[in-house]
Short mmCIF file of the C-alpha atoms (twelve columns), coordinates in Angstrom:
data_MODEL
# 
_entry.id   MODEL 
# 
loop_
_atom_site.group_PDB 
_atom_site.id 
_atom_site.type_symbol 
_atom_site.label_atom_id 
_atom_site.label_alt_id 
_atom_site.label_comp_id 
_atom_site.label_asym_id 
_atom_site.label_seq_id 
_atom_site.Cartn_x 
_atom_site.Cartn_y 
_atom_site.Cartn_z 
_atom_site.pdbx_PDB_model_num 
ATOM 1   C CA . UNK A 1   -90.968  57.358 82.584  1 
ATOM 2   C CA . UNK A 2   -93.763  55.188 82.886  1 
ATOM 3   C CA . UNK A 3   -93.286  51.742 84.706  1 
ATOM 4   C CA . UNK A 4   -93.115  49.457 81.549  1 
ATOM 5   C CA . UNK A 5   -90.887  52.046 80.018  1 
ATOM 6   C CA . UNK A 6   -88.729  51.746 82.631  1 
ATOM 7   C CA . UNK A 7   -89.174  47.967 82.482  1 
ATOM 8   C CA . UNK A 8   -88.296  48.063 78.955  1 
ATOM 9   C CA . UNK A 9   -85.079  50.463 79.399  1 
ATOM 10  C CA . UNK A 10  -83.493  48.088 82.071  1 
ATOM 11  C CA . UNK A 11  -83.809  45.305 80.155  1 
ATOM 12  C CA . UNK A 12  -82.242  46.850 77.268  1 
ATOM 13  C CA . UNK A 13  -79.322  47.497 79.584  1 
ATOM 14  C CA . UNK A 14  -78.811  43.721 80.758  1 
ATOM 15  C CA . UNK A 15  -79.309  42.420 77.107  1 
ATOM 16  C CA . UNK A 16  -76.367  44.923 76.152  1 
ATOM 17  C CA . UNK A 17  -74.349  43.646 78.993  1 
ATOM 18  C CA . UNK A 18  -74.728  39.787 77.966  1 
ATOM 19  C CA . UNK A 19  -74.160  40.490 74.189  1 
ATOM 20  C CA . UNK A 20  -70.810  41.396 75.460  1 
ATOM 21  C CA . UNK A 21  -70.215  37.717 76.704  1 
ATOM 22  C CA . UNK A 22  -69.083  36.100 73.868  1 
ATOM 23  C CA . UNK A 23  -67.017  32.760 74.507  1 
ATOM 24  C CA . UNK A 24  -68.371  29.669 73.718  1 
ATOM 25  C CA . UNK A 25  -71.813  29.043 75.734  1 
ATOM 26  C CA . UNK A 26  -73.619  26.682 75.032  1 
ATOM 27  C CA . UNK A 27  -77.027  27.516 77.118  1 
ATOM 28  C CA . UNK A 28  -77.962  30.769 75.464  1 
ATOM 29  C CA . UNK A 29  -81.753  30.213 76.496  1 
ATOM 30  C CA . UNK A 30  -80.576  29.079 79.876  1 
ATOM 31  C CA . UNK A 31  -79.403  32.564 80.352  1 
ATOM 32  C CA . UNK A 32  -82.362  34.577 79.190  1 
ATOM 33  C CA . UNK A 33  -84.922  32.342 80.966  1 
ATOM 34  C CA . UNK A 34  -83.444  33.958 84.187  1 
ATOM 35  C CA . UNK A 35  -82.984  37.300 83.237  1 
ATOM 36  C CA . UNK A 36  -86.159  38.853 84.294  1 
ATOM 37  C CA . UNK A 37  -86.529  36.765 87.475  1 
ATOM 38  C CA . UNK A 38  -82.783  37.877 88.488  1 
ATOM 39  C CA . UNK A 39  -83.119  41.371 87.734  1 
ATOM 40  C CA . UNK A 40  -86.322  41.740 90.043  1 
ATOM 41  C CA . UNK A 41  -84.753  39.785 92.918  1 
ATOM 42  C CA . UNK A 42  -81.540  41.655 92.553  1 
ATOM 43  C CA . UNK A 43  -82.966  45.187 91.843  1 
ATOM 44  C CA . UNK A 44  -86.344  45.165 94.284  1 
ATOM 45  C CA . UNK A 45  -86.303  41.717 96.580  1 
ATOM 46  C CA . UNK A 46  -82.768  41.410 98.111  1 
ATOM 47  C CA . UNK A 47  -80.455  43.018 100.823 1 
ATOM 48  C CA . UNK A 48  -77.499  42.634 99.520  1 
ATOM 49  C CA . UNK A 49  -74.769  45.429 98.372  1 
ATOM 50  C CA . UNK A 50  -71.535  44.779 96.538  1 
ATOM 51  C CA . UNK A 51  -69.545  46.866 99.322  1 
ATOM 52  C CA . UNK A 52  -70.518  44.844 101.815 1 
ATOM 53  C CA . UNK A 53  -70.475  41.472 99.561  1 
ATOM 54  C CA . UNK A 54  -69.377  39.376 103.162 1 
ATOM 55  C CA . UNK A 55  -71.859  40.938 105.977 1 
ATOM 56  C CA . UNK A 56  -73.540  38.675 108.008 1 
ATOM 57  C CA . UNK A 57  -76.917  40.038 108.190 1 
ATOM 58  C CA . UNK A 58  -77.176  39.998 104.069 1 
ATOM 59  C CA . UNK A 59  -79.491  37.893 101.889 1 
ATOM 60  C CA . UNK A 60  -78.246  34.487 100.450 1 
ATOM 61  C CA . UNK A 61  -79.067  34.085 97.091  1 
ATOM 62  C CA . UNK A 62  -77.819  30.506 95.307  1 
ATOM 63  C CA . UNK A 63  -78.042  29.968 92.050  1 
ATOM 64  C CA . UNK A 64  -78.086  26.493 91.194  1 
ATOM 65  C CA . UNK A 65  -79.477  26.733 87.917  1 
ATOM 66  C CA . UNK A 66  -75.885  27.954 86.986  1 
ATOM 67  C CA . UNK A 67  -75.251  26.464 83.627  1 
ATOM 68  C CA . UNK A 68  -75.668  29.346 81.367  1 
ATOM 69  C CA . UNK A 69  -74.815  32.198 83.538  1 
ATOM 70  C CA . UNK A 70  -74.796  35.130 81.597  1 
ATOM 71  C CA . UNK A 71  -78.061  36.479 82.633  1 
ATOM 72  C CA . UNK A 72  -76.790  36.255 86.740  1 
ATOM 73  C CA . UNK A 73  -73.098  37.575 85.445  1 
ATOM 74  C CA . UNK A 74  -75.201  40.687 83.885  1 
ATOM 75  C CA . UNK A 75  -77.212  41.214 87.055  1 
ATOM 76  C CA . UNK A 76  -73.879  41.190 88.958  1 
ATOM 77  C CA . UNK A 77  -72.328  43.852 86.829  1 
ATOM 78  C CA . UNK A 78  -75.436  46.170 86.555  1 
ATOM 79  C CA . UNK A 79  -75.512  46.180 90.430  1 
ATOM 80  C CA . UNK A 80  -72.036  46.858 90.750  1 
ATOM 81  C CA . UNK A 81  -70.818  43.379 92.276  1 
ATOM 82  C CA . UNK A 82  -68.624  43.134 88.989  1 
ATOM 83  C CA . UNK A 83  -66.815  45.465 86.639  1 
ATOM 84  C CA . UNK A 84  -68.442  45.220 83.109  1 
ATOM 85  C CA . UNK A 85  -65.128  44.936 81.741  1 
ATOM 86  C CA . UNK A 86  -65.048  42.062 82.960  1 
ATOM 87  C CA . UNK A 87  -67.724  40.421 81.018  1 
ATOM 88  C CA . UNK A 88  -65.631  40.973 77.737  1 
ATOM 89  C CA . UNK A 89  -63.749  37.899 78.561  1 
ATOM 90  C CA . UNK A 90  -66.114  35.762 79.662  1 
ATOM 91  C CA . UNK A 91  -65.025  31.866 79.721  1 
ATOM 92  C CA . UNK A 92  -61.663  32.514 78.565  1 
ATOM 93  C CA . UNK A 93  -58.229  30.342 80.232  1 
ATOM 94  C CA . UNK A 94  -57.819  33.681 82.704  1 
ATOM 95  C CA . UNK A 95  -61.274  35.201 83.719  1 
ATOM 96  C CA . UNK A 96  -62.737  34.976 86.484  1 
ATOM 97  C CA . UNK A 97  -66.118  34.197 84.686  1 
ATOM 98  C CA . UNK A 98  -66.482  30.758 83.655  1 
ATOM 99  C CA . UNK A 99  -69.115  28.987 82.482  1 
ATOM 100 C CA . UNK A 100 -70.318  28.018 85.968  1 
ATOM 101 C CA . UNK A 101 -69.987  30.862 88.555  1 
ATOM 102 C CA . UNK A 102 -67.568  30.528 91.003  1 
ATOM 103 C CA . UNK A 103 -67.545  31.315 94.517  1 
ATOM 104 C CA . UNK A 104 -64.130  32.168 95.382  1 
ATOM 105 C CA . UNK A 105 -63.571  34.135 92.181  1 
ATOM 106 C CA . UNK A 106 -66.478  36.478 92.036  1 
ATOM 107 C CA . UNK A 107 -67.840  38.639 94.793  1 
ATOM 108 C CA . UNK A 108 -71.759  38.209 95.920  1 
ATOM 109 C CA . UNK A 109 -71.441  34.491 94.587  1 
ATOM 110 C CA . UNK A 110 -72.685  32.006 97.407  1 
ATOM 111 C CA . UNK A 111 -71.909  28.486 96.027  1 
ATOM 112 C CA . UNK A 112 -70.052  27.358 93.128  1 
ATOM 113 C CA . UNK A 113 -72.946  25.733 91.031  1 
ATOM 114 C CA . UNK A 114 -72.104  22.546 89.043  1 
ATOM 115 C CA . UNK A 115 -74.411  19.034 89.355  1 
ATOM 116 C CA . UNK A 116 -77.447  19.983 89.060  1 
ATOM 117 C CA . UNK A 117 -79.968  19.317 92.134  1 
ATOM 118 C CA . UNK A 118 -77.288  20.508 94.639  1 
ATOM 119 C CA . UNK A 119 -78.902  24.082 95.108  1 
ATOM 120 C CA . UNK A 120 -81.976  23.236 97.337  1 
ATOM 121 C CA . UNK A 121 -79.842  21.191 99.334  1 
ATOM 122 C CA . UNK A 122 -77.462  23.660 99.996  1 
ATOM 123 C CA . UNK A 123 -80.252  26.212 100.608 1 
ATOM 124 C CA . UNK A 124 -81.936  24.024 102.932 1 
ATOM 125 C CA . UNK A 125 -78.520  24.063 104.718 1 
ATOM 126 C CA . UNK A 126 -77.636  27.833 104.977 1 
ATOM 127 C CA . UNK A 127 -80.884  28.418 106.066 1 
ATOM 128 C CA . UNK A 128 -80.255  26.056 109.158 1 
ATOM 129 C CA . UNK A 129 -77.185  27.486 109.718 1 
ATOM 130 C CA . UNK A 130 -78.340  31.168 110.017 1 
ATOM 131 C CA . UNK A 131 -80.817  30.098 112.520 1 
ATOM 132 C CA . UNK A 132 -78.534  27.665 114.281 1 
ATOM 133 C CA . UNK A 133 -76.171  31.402 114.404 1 
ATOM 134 C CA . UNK A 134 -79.681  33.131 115.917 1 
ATOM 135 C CA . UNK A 135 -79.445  34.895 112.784 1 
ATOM 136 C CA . UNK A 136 -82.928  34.972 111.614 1 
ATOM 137 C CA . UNK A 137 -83.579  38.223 109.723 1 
ATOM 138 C CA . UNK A 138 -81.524  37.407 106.466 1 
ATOM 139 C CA . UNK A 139 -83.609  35.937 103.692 1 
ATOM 140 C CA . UNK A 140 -81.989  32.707 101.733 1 
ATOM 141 C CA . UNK A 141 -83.271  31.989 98.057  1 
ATOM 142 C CA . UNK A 142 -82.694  29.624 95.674  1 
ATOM 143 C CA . UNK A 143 -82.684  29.903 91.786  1 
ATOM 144 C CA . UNK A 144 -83.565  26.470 90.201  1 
ATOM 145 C CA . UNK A 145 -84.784  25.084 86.832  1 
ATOM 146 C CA . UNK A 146 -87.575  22.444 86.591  1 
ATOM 147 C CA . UNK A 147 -85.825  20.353 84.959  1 
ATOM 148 C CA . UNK A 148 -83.724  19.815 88.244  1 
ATOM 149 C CA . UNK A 149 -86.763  18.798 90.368  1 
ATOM 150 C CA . UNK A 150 -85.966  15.381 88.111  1 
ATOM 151 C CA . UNK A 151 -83.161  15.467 90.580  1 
ATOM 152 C CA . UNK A 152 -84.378  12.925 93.969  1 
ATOM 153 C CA . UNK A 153 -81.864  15.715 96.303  1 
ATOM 154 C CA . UNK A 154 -83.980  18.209 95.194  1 
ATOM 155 C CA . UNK A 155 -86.932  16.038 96.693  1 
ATOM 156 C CA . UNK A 156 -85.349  15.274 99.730  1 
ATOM 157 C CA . UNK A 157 -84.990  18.999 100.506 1 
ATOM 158 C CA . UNK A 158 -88.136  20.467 99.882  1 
ATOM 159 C CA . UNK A 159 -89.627  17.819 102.090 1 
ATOM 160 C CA . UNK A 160 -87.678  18.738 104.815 1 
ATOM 161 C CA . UNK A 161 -87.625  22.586 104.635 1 
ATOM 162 C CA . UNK A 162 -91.702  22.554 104.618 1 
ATOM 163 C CA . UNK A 163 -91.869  20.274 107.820 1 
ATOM 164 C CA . UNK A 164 -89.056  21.938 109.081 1 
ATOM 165 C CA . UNK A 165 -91.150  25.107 108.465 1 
ATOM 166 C CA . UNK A 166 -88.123  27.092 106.895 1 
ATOM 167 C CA . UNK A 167 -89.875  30.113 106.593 1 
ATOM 168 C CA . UNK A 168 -86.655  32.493 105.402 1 
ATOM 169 C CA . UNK A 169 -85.893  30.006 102.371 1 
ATOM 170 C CA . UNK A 170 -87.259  30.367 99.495  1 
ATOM 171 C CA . UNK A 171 -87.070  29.004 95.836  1 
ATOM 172 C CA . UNK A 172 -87.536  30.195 92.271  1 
ATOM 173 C CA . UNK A 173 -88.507  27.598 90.099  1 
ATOM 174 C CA . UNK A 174 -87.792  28.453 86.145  1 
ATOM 175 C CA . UNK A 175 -90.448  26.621 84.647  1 
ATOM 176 C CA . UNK A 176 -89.999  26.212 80.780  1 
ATOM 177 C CA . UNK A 177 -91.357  22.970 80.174  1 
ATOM 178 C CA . UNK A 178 -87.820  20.885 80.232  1 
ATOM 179 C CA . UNK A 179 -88.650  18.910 83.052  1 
ATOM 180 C CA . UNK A 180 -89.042  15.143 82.300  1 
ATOM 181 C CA . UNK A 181 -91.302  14.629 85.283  1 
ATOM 182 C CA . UNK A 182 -95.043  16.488 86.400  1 
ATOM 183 C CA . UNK A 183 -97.335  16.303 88.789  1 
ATOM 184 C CA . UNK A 184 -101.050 17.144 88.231  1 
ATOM 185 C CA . UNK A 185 -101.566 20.820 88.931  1 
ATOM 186 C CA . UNK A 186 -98.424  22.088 88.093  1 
ATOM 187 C CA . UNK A 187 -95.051  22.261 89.850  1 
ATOM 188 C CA . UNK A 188 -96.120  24.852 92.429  1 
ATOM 189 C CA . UNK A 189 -98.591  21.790 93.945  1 
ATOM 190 C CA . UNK A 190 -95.317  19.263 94.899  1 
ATOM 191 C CA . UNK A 191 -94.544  21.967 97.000  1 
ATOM 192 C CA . UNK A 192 -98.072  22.780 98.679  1 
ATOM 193 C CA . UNK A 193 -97.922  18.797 99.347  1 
ATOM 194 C CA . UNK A 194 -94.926  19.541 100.946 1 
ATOM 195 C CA . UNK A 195 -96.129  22.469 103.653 1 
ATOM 196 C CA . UNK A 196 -94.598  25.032 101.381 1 
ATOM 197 C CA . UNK A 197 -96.374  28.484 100.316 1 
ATOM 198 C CA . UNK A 198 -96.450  28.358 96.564  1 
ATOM 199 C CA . UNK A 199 -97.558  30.366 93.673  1 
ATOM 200 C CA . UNK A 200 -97.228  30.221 89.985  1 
ATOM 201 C CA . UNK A 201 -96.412  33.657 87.894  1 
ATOM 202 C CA . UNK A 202 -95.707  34.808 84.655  1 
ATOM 203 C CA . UNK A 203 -91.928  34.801 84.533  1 
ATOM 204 C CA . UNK A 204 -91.791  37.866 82.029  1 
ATOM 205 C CA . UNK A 205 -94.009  39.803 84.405  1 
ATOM 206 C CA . UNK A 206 -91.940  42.083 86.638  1 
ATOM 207 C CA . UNK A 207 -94.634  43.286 88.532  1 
ATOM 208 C CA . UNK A 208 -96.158  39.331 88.930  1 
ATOM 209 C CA . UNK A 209 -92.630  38.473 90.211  1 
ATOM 210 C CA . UNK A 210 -91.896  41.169 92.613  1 
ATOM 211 C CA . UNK A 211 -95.737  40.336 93.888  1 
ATOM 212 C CA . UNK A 212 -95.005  36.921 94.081  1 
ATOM 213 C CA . UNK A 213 -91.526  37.462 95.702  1 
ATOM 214 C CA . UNK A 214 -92.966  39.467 98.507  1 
ATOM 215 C CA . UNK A 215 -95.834  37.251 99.249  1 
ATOM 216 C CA . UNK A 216 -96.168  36.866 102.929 1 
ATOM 217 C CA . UNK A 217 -96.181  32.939 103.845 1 
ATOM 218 C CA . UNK A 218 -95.746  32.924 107.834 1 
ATOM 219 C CA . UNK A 219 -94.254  30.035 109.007 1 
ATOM 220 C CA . UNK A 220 -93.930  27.844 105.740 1 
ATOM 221 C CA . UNK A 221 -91.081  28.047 103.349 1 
ATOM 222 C CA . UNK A 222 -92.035  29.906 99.882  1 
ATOM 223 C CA . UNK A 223 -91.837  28.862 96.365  1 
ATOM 224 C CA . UNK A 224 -92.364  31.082 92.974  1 
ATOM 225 C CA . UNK A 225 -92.632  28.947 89.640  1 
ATOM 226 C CA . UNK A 226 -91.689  31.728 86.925  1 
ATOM 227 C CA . UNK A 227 -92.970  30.209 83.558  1 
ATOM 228 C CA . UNK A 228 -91.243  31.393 80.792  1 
ATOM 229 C CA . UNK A 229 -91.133  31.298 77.005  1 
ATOM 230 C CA . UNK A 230 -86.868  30.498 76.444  1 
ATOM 231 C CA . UNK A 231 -85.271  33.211 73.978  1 
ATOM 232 C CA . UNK A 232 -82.489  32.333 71.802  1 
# 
């Protein structure tokens, strides 16, 4: 199986998994806009595993783009964090799986999302925490949309994290063009300005990502802006 095919076949999986999810969402291309940016983090990028959903030395991931979670609810099931079943009653009275994700409900969840703008902060936090613990191997990263950098919090974080040279944090911007703010040359530059790594990819483009992802940025916090197309 070539590596597209394989691509291709994956995908086909997820998108089966979230057509199960049928309750009343109301961010359909929300969802999608983070599927391919999830699955790479969740299938290539991070250390985590569902048996051992609470160990110390695991990644953080925090999604605080968590309106429309399907996509991240998907992820979680493929990779064994959730049973499938489970998806069939998604944001009903008495599942677990509402339409924000929820911390104490769902195992490999790290913060119940909500306002958004809180994400960064919260990331910027962890991240202090783990090397306030000496804990400095586990990686911390942050899902966000663009249109939350119209958030001042979300400000207020970056700035810090890049002079605080936060160098296990990093962010994935979703960039698709529902921002109400921009800055000449692109998102990525606010966080250069900052004393952040950054690079822009093709949010589609698995390979891009997992590039992009892995891109070594000593000392300086690291930031991916994933354009994407949204699909109903």
């Amino acid at each position: 199986m070539t590596e597209q095919s394989r691509t291709e076949f994956e995908l086909d999986n997820l998108r089966a998994l979230m057509s199960r999810m049928a309750g009343a969402e109301k961010h359909g291309p929300a969802a999608s806009s983070t599927l391919d940016a999830l699955w790479v983090l969740y299938d290539r990028v991070l250390r985590v595993d569902p048996a051992r959903a609470d160990d110390r030395s695991r990644d953080r991931f925090l999604l605080s783009k968590g309106h429309g979670p399907m996509a991240y609810y998907a992820v979680l099931a493929a990779k064994g964090f959730i049973a499938p079943e489970l998806l069939d009653g998604f944001g009903r009275y008495d599942s677990p799986l509402g339409h924000h994700p929820d911390r104490l409900l769902i195992p490999g969840v790290e913060i119940g999302s909500g306002s958004l703008g809180h994400g960064l902060p919260l990331g910027v936090g962890t991240a202090l925490g783990l090397r306030a613990q000496g804990l400095t191997d586990p990686a911390v990263w942050v899902l966000i949309g663009d249109a939350e950098l119209d958030e001042g919090s979300n400000h207020e974080a970056l700035a810090y994290a890049g002079a605080a040279g936060l160098d296990r944090l990093h962010t994935v911007v979703i960039d698709n063009q529902s921002a109400t703010h921009g800055w000449s040359g692109g998102i990525a530059s606010r966080f250069a300005a900052a004393g952040w790594s950054a690079v822009t990819v093709d949010g589609r483009d698995h390979e891009a990502l997992f590039d992009a992802f892995t891109e070594p940025h000593r000392g300086r916090p690291h930031a991916v802006v994933a354009v994407v197309e949204p699909k109903n």
